């Protein structure tokens, strides 16, 4: 049964929140000040109609909006959307008692996402390829995607056909598509065990369609062209399924902020280094020690360095920084440091950094909550927070990145 609600504010995930006698109701695709009807089930409700619209409501950019679970805020006016996203970082810092000037949000342009994870499943009607409906296992097939690079959208039919060729399971599986300088890199997960005939047919398809690589569960099936991405002046041949920042522009912004802050450093540690998006740029001016737990990513970084020119020395170390963070004694050998951990943050590593004498630190994060937890540790250890820059690279989603720059006065010896 539907009821009438008045939206008081936006929640952390972008849902409108209505205050009711029985508690808060979370209603997706609504905005503060709106009056709506919605069908409620416990603390969530499905929007039925907007009776009184907010002046900040705009027409969505995509026909799949409200069905596809990829975007939550296409209906939100751009300036207000950016302010809301910046405010998430502001409020996270405030909750930990951290005072700092927060820069304006670095915006994300449409049609710039270079790495997209599709869901796929074979049905009686054919192969579905698209995104999961929010809070559901239903796959919404898509015909357009205004956040993705046009080359991905143009390949949707080919990707759907390839998904059909590699499918060996009745269950849903995932297909990660990455735009590289060599073409599209396709990494499939959980599609089932491929037979020899399937391998041959899929390989022929990849070569005929000009795709760079196909891998299934980390195994390269065919690689007509080694997928390459550019980190500054260095070309890196990335391994299957490698982590990359979602947009090239956001990566360049993050690297520019970190590099500018560490420009005086002569010896830098890059923690959670991945394939080298920070390390290989920083090596233009400083010696870099790159630490990463993923062996293929670290091998790609090391290989790229060895075949690059004009760089300072880059050393690499495979190490699980969650289980065995670099100690403060090890860190004291560096005069600059950047760390970019997963969403869980780097609590134990931050404790060691806090005890160290490293004067310049750049903290990069995709999660404001764990970022401010780690920043609080660093501040309690004597660091001073110089700036925080929020960055949007997941357009129309509730996710926001941030780069925090810190300094610690050198101790007198």
XYZ file of C-alpha atoms in Angstrom:
413
model
C 0.000 0.000 0.000
C 1.331 3.428 -0.921
C 1.468 6.440 1.378
C 2.465 10.091 1.177
C 5.900 11.181 2.403
C 7.785 14.462 2.689
C 11.516 14.180 2.069
C 13.587 15.860 4.780
C 17.136 15.255 3.556
C 19.415 13.000 1.526
C 21.035 10.015 3.189
C 24.634 8.876 2.897
C 23.816 6.643 -0.081
C 21.770 9.307 -1.886
C 18.309 8.084 -0.869
C 15.755 10.642 0.233
C 14.873 10.282 3.915
C 11.358 10.913 5.235
C 10.707 11.266 8.975
C 7.626 9.292 10.049
C 6.023 8.228 13.316
C 7.387 4.724 12.811
C 10.920 5.912 12.023
C 12.891 6.978 8.988
C 11.881 5.802 5.513
C 14.535 5.683 2.788
C 13.112 6.467 -0.665
C 15.490 6.337 -3.664
C 15.324 8.938 -6.468
C 13.795 11.665 -4.300
C 15.114 15.049 -3.162
C 14.782 17.181 -0.016
C 11.550 19.164 0.136
C 9.639 16.867 -2.204
C 6.258 15.343 -1.465
C 5.945 11.861 -2.912
C 3.878 8.717 -2.764
C 5.777 5.512 -2.158
C 5.141 1.876 -1.222
C 6.866 1.212 2.092
C 8.344 -2.028 3.366
C 10.036 -1.655 6.745
C 12.514 1.247 6.487
C 12.643 1.353 2.671
C 10.063 2.473 0.146
C 9.638 2.331 -3.620
C 8.853 5.651 -5.267
C 5.452 5.686 -6.982
C 5.034 9.344 -7.953
C 6.374 12.819 -7.209
C 3.500 15.078 -6.113
C 5.551 18.210 -5.416
C 8.958 18.298 -7.093
C 12.047 20.061 -5.806
C 13.319 22.966 -7.935
C 16.600 21.010 -7.966
C 15.025 18.064 -9.825
C 16.279 17.721 -13.418
C 15.636 15.294 -16.243
C 17.917 12.234 -16.008
C 20.582 11.688 -18.646
C 19.802 7.995 -19.212
C 16.694 6.042 -20.158
C 17.683 3.298 -17.697
C 17.782 5.603 -14.660
C 15.774 4.272 -11.652
C 15.988 0.731 -13.078
C 19.742 0.217 -13.435
C 21.466 0.275 -10.059
C 24.559 2.091 -11.331
C 23.393 5.681 -10.758
C 21.499 7.100 -7.789
C 21.468 10.844 -8.456
C 20.917 11.670 -12.125
C 17.815 13.625 -11.082
C 19.850 16.053 -8.915
C 20.885 19.475 -10.317
C 24.636 19.475 -11.013
C 25.716 22.265 -8.637
C 23.648 20.934 -5.733
C 24.870 17.400 -6.450
C 28.504 18.518 -6.275
C 27.886 20.426 -3.054
C 26.194 17.376 -1.494
C 29.133 15.186 -2.432
C 31.657 17.662 -1.001
C 29.581 17.868 2.179
C 30.015 14.126 2.717
C 33.746 14.718 3.187
C 33.120 17.814 5.325
C 30.789 15.939 7.664
C 33.110 12.929 7.926
C 35.970 15.204 9.040
C 33.720 17.090 11.448
C 32.593 13.829 13.058
C 36.226 13.135 14.024
C 36.826 16.683 15.216
C 39.140 17.494 12.299
C 39.199 21.120 11.197
C 40.624 21.873 7.758
C 39.835 23.947 4.710
C 38.078 21.659 2.231
C 38.602 22.408 -1.448
C 35.759 22.445 -3.946
C 34.850 19.056 -5.390
C 36.785 18.204 -8.537
C 33.894 17.276 -10.862
C 33.533 14.241 -13.099
C 32.424 14.699 -16.697
C 29.969 12.313 -18.371
C 31.267 9.726 -20.836
C 34.641 9.331 -19.069
C 34.467 6.013 -17.175
C 37.162 3.738 -18.621
C 36.520 0.683 -16.468
C 33.027 -0.814 -16.198
C 31.833 -4.035 -14.550
C 28.841 -5.584 -16.308
C 26.688 -8.440 -15.080
C 25.603 -11.142 -17.526
C 23.363 -14.194 -17.499
C 21.978 -16.527 -20.136
C 18.180 -16.742 -20.234
C 15.635 -18.454 -22.482
C 15.236 -15.142 -24.305
C 18.977 -14.763 -24.847
C 22.016 -13.294 -23.135
C 21.431 -10.446 -20.684
C 24.216 -7.880 -20.303
C 23.830 -4.868 -18.082
C 23.829 -3.746 -14.464
C 22.098 -5.116 -11.403
C 18.951 -3.352 -10.241
C 19.636 -1.681 -6.900
C 19.272 -4.063 -3.922
C 18.372 -6.888 -6.313
C 19.870 -9.771 -8.275
C 17.891 -8.776 -11.387
C 20.027 -7.758 -14.361
C 18.770 -4.700 -16.251
C 19.929 -4.954 -19.885
C 21.246 -1.622 -21.129
C 21.434 0.112 -24.484
C 23.205 3.270 -23.326
C 25.407 4.449 -20.448
C 26.174 8.178 -20.149
C 28.922 7.661 -17.577
C 31.031 5.320 -19.739
C 33.478 6.137 -22.487
C 31.689 6.004 -25.870
C 33.945 3.172 -27.059
C 32.439 0.916 -24.357
C 28.859 1.841 -25.280
C 29.609 1.275 -28.974
C 30.818 -2.240 -28.107
C 27.727 -3.348 -26.134
C 26.458 -5.707 -28.850
C 29.907 -7.289 -29.278
C 30.278 -7.657 -25.518
C 26.881 -9.334 -25.288
C 27.877 -11.793 -28.016
C 31.191 -12.496 -26.301
C 29.393 -13.095 -22.984
C 27.261 -15.689 -24.761
C 30.360 -17.405 -26.175
C 32.124 -17.752 -22.797
C 29.063 -18.571 -20.707
C 29.236 -22.059 -19.171
C 26.917 -21.518 -16.216
C 23.221 -20.840 -15.610
C 24.198 -18.298 -12.962
C 25.002 -14.632 -13.319
C 28.641 -13.730 -13.916
C 30.683 -10.561 -14.319
C 32.523 -8.984 -17.215
C 34.978 -6.166 -16.490
C 35.669 -4.009 -19.530
C 38.653 -1.651 -19.486
C 39.586 0.822 -22.175
C 43.322 0.709 -22.853
C 45.577 2.233 -25.497
C 45.552 -1.169 -27.222
C 41.786 -1.641 -27.240
C 39.226 -3.191 -24.907
C 40.525 -5.543 -22.218
C 37.815 -8.029 -21.175
C 38.148 -9.869 -17.851
C 35.370 -12.388 -17.131
C 34.710 -13.844 -13.693
C 32.600 -16.860 -12.652
C 31.314 -17.748 -16.121
C 32.070 -21.459 -15.658
C 34.753 -23.774 -17.020
C 35.373 -23.250 -20.717
C 35.556 -26.220 -23.024
C 38.195 -26.381 -25.743
C 35.679 -25.577 -28.462
C 34.442 -22.565 -26.501
C 37.999 -21.324 -26.103
C 38.630 -21.595 -29.815
C 35.399 -19.851 -30.823
C 35.822 -17.093 -28.228
C 39.450 -16.540 -29.272
C 38.492 -16.249 -32.926
C 35.777 -13.753 -32.006
C 38.184 -11.585 -29.958
C 40.692 -11.476 -32.801
C 38.058 -10.796 -35.449
C 36.515 -7.966 -33.440
C 39.823 -6.264 -32.655
C 39.656 -6.670 -28.879
C 42.924 -6.496 -26.960
C 42.526 -9.431 -24.566
C 40.107 -11.924 -23.081
C 40.751 -13.514 -19.696
C 38.518 -15.786 -17.650
C 39.040 -16.034 -13.891
C 42.525 -14.580 -14.312
C 43.602 -16.947 -17.108
C 44.442 -15.289 -20.405
C 42.426 -17.007 -23.137
C 43.734 -14.855 -25.966
C 45.772 -11.656 -26.117
C 46.120 -10.291 -29.670
C 47.428 -6.979 -28.297
C 48.901 -6.511 -24.835
C 46.651 -4.015 -22.990
C 48.647 -0.893 -22.130
C 47.789 2.173 -20.036
C 49.829 5.319 -19.597
C 50.959 6.523 -16.171
C 52.548 9.876 -16.890
C 55.285 9.214 -19.428
C 55.399 5.475 -18.721
C 53.451 2.788 -20.601
C 52.341 -0.098 -18.381
C 51.128 -3.483 -19.626
C 48.417 -4.193 -17.054
C 47.568 -7.741 -15.918
C 44.058 -9.203 -16.296
C 41.542 -7.600 -13.963
C 44.070 -5.073 -12.682
C 42.795 -2.226 -10.539
C 42.734 1.148 -12.267
C 41.138 4.400 -11.223
C 37.727 4.605 -12.861
C 38.539 7.713 -14.897
C 41.833 8.892 -16.304
C 41.083 12.506 -15.348
C 40.572 11.626 -11.669
C 43.794 9.603 -11.658
C 45.723 12.545 -13.080
C 44.203 14.886 -10.490
C 45.141 12.569 -7.618
C 48.647 12.056 -8.962
C 49.084 15.794 -9.489
C 48.062 16.622 -5.932
C 50.307 13.926 -4.440
C 53.212 14.756 -6.741
C 53.026 18.467 -6.013
C 53.009 17.843 -2.268
C 55.959 15.447 -2.477
C 57.958 17.533 -4.973
C 60.688 18.265 -2.396
C 61.093 14.618 -1.423
C 64.077 12.697 -2.756
C 63.066 9.254 -1.514
C 59.378 8.297 -1.525
C 57.398 5.271 -0.384
C 54.289 4.345 -2.382
C 52.106 2.051 -0.271
C 49.313 0.000 -1.902
C 51.086 0.897 -5.140
C 49.027 -1.218 -7.552
C 50.440 -1.113 -11.092
C 52.286 2.141 -10.407
C 49.917 5.016 -11.119
C 51.662 7.085 -8.423
C 55.082 5.428 -8.261
C 55.956 5.752 -11.936
C 54.951 9.407 -12.002
C 56.809 10.226 -8.784
C 59.928 8.499 -10.145
C 60.415 11.378 -12.554
C 61.844 13.367 -9.611
C 62.462 10.967 -6.709
C 63.600 7.467 -5.915
C 60.518 5.385 -5.142
C 59.949 2.213 -3.151
C 56.638 0.672 -4.256
C 54.903 -1.761 -1.896
C 51.940 -3.860 -3.058
C 50.402 -7.188 -2.101
C 49.215 -8.229 -5.557
C 52.031 -10.016 -7.409
C 50.839 -9.457 -11.019
C 50.303 -5.729 -10.392
C 53.754 -5.386 -8.848
C 55.334 -7.307 -11.720
C 53.672 -4.955 -14.214
C 55.017 -1.943 -12.321
C 58.543 -3.362 -12.183
C 58.518 -4.343 -15.870
C 57.338 -0.871 -16.895
C 60.098 0.784 -14.889
C 62.792 -1.416 -16.379
C 61.783 -0.503 -19.922
C 61.169 3.211 -19.225
C 63.705 5.982 -19.588
C 64.354 9.150 -17.631
C 63.225 7.820 -14.253
C 64.942 7.714 -10.902
C 65.380 4.291 -9.301
C 62.180 2.375 -8.481
C 62.351 -0.616 -6.166
C 59.395 -2.872 -5.437
C 58.349 -5.104 -2.566
C 55.506 -7.588 -2.410
C 53.938 -7.260 1.021
C 50.469 -7.532 2.559
C 50.257 -4.174 4.293
C 47.165 -5.213 6.238
C 48.977 -8.122 7.859
C 52.461 -6.607 7.918
C 52.532 -2.833 7.561
C 55.837 -1.043 7.080
C 57.132 -0.190 10.536
C 57.948 3.343 11.607
C 61.638 2.416 11.633
C 61.427 1.300 7.995
C 59.480 4.439 7.086
C 62.057 6.729 8.653
C 64.264 6.114 5.631
C 61.870 8.144 3.446
C 61.175 11.854 3.248
C 57.848 11.451 1.420
C 55.024 8.929 1.345
C 51.764 8.303 -0.517
C 49.236 5.634 0.398
C 46.060 4.670 -1.469
C 44.408 1.702 0.273
C 41.123 -0.074 -0.575
C 37.841 1.082 0.997
C 38.771 -0.526 4.318
C 41.501 2.090 4.749
C 44.897 1.517 6.329
C 44.445 1.716 10.091
C 47.447 -0.371 11.143
C 49.676 1.233 8.526
C 48.513 4.688 9.626
C 49.602 3.886 13.187
C 53.111 3.165 11.947
C 53.174 6.306 9.786
C 52.058 8.321 12.819
C 55.087 7.096 14.768
C 57.487 7.841 11.912
C 59.506 10.928 11.006
C 58.324 11.069 7.371
C 57.755 14.806 6.852
C 55.415 14.700 3.843
C 52.408 12.388 3.469
C 49.685 12.201 0.811
C 46.673 10.096 1.808
C 44.352 9.001 -1.016
C 41.019 7.382 -0.257
C 37.761 6.233 -1.840
C 35.955 6.140 1.518
C 35.576 9.301 3.661
C 34.766 7.257 6.767
C 37.989 5.243 6.793
C 39.975 8.234 5.541
C 39.064 10.374 8.544
C 39.751 7.475 10.899
C 43.261 7.179 9.457
C 43.746 10.967 9.419
C 42.811 11.137 13.101
C 45.585 8.641 13.837
C 48.106 10.714 11.854
C 47.043 13.982 13.499
C 47.327 12.443 16.956
C 50.834 11.367 15.939
C 51.930 14.940 15.267
C 50.977 15.506 11.628
C 49.316 18.700 10.460
C 46.583 18.541 7.845
C 47.285 21.049 5.079
C 44.454 20.390 2.632
C 41.699 17.972 1.625
C 40.470 17.784 -1.963
C 37.266 15.820 -2.724
C 37.226 14.214 -6.178
C 34.273 12.795 -8.089
C 35.041 9.935 -10.427
C 31.883 7.870 -9.935
C 29.420 10.275 -11.508
C 25.860 10.345 -10.100
C 26.754 7.803 -7.420
C 27.200 8.413 -3.662
C 30.919 7.517 -3.874
C 33.489 10.261 -3.422
C 37.280 10.172 -3.390
C 39.595 12.498 -1.501
C 43.276 13.408 -1.337
C 44.570 14.682 2.012
C 48.005 16.290 2.309
C 49.871 16.287 5.620
C 53.163 17.486 7.035
C 55.083 16.706 10.204
C 57.674 19.139 11.556
C 61.080 17.512 11.699
C 62.214 16.512 15.164
C 65.360 17.982 16.577
C 67.970 15.306 17.063
